[in-house]
Coordinates of C-alpha atoms in Angstrom, one line a residue:
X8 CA 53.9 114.1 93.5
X9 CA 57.0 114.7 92.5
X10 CA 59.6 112.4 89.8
X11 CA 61.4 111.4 92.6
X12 CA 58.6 110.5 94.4
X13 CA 57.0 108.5 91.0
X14 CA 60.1 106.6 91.4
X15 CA 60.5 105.8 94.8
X16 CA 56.5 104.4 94.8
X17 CA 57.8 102.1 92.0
X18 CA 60.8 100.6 93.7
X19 CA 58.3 100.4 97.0
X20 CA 55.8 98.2 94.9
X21 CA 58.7 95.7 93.9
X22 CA 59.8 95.5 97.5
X23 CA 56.3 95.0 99.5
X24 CA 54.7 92.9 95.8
X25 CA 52.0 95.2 96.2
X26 CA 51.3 97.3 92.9
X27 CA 48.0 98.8 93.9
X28 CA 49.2 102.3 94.2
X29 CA 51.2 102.0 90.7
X30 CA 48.6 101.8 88.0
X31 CA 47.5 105.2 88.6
X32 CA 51.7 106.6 88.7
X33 CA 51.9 105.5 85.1
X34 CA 50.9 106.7 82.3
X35 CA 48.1 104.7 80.2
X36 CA 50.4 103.8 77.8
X37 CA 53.6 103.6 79.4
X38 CA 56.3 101.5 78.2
X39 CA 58.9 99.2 79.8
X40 CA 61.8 97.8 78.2
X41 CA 63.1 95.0 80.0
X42 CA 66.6 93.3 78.9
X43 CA 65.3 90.1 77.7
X44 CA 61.7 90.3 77.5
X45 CA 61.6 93.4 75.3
X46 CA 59.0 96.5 75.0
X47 CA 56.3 96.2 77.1
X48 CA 53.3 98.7 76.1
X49 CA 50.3 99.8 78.8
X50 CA 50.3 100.1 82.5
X51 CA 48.6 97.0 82.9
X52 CA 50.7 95.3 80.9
X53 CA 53.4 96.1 83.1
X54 CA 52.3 95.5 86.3
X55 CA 51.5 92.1 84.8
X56 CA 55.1 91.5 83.7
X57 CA 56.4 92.8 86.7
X58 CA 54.4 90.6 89.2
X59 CA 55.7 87.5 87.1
X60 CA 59.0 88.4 87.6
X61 CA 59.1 88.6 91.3
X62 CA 56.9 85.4 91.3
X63 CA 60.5 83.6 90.6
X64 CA 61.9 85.1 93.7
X65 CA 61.4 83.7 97.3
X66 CA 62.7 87.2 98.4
X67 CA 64.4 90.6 96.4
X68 CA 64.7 93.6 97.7
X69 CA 65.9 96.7 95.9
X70 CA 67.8 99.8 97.5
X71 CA 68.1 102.9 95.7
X72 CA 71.5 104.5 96.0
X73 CA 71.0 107.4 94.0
X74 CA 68.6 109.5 91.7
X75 CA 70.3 111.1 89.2
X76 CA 67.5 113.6 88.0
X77 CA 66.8 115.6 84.4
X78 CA 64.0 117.7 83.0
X79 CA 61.4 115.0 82.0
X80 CA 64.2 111.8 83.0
X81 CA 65.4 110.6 85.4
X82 CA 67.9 107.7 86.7
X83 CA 67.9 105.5 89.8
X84 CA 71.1 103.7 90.7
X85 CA 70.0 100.6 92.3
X86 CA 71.4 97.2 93.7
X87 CA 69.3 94.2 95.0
X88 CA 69.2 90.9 96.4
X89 CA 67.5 88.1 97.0
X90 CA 66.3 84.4 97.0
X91 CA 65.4 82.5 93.7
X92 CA 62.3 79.6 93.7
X93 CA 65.5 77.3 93.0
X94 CA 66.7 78.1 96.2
X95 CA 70.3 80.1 95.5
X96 CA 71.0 83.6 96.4
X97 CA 70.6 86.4 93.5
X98 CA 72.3 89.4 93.5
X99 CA 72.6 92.3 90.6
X100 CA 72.9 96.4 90.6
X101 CA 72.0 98.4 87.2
X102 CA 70.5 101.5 86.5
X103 CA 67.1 102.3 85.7
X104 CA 65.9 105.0 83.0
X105 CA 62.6 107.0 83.8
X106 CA 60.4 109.2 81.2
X107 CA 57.9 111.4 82.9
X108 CA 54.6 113.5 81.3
X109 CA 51.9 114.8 82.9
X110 CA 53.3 113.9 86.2
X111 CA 53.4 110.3 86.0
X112 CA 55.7 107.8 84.5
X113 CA 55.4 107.4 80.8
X114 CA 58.7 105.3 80.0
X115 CA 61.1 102.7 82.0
X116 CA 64.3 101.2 80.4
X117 CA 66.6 99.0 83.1
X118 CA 70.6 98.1 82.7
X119 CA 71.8 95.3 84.5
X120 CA 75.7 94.6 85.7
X121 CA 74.7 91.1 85.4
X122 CA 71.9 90.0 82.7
X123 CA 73.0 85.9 82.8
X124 CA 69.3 85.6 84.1
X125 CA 67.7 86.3 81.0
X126 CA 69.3 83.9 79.0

């Protein structure tokens, strides 16, 4: 499986909510660091945190525009959208920041254009 691929299963799982086929894309003891929320250690861990997110989202879909690929890194150039719980439309685009080893995921940073959710 290629990076590109690691990354695309990823953005797949946040779309369809179903993060069966991620665990074994990431590295044991991956990390995520999530504006707001902080490092995030151990694949579990993240598929946890990730799951809770969506939870407070009727709807949010992500399209990736662009991978912008390095020797072990790589970045996705993404935009979404969506439905919050509350009921108002939700919007952002950002950047996300992939580590790979051994041919799976290993780190995850994201950037957001607008972080006024995590306050």
């Amino acid at each position: 499986m290629t990076d590109k691929d690691l990354i695309t299963t990823l953005f797949d799982c946040m779309n369809t909510r179903d993060f069966s086929n991620l665990e074994s894309k990431l590295e044991e003891d991956a990390a995520f660091d999530f504006p707001g929320a902080g490092l995030i250690e151990g694949a579990r861990r993240i598929i946890i945190f990730l799951k809770a997110l969506l939870r407070k989202y009727k709807t949010l879909t992500f399209t990736v525009h662009e991978i912008v690929k390095g020797e072990e890194t790589a970045c996705a150039i993404w935009t979404n959208k969506g439905e919050h719980t509350e009921g108002y439309t939700y919007s952002n685009s950002g950047i996300t920041l992939f580590h790979f080893s051994g041919g799976k995921i290993s780190f995850i940073s994201d950037y957001f254009k607008d972080t006024s959710f995590v306050k």
